[in-house]
XYZ file of C-alpha atoms in Angstrom:
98
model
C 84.685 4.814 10.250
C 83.671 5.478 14.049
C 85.031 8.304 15.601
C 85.705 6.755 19.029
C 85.815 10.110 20.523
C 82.441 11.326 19.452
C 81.095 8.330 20.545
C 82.763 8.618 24.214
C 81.276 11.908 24.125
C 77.615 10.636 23.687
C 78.320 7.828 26.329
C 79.307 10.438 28.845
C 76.292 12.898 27.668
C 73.914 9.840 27.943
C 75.419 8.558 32.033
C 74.865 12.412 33.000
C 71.393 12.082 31.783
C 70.909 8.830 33.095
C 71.852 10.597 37.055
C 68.848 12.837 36.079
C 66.732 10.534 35.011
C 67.438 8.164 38.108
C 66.764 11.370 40.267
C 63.262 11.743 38.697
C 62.536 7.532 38.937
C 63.186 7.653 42.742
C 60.645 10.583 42.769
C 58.197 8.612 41.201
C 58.737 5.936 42.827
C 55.424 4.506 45.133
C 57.639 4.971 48.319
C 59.151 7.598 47.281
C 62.509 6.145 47.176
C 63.189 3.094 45.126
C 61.508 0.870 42.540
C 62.088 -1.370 39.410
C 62.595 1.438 36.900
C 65.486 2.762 39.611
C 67.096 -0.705 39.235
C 67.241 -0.650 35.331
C 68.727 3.008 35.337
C 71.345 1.520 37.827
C 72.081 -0.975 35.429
C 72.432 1.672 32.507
C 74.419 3.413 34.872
C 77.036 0.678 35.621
C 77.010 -0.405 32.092
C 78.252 2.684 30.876
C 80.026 3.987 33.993
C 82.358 0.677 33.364
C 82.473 1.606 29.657
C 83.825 5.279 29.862
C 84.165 5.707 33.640
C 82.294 7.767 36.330
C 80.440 10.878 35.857
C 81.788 14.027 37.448
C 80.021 14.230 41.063
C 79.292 18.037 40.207
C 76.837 16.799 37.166
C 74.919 14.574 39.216
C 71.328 15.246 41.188
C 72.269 16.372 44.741
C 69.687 14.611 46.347
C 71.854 11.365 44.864
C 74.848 12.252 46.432
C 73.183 13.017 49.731
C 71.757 9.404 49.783
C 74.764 8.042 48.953
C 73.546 6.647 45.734
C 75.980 7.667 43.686
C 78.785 6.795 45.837
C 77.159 3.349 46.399
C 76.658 2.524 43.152
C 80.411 3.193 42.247
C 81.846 1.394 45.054
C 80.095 -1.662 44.037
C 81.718 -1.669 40.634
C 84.961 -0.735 43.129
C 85.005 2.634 40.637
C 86.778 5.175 42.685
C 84.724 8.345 42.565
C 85.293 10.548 45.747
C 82.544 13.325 46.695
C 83.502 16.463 48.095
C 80.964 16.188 50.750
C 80.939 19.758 51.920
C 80.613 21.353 48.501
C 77.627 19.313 48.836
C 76.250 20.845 51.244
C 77.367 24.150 50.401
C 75.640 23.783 46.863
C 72.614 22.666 48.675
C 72.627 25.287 51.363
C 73.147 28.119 48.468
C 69.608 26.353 46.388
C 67.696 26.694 49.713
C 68.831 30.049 50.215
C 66.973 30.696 46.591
């Protein structure tokens, strides 16, 4: 028998590494921004992000939610998933400060 909630659990485990891994893709990416492994983590992303719903802001790359990224990728599955934009920048403020 599936335990539904174990697998929800390893759905929402996978989308927070997914953010990560997206954060590391537009890294590597040859302009530094975007490229065609970013586009099939997006996909991943939305797949699952429809599935079990968004990930937390707090558990997701800052430099995602400063581009937008995050919040652009849930407004075009019209997912409402509101950023507290000046915790933002507090959290990034307080890793500078480091």
């Amino acid at each position: 028998m599936i335990d539904e909630r174990k697998l929800e659990a390893v759905a929402r485990a996978e989308l927070v590494d997914l953010w990560g891994d997206l954060e590391r893709a537009c890294q590597r990416a040859a302009n530094g921004r975007w490229s065609i492994e970013c586009e099939g983590l997006v996909g991943r992303i939305k797949a699952l992000t429809e599935v079990v719903g968004p990930t937390h802001w707090g558990l997701v790359p800052l430099t995602l939610l400063e581009a937008d990224l995050y919040q652009q990728i849930h407004a075009s599955l019209n997912v409402d998933a509101p950023v507290d934009m000046e915790q933002v920048a507090r959290c990034r403020a307080y890793s500078n400060s480091l």
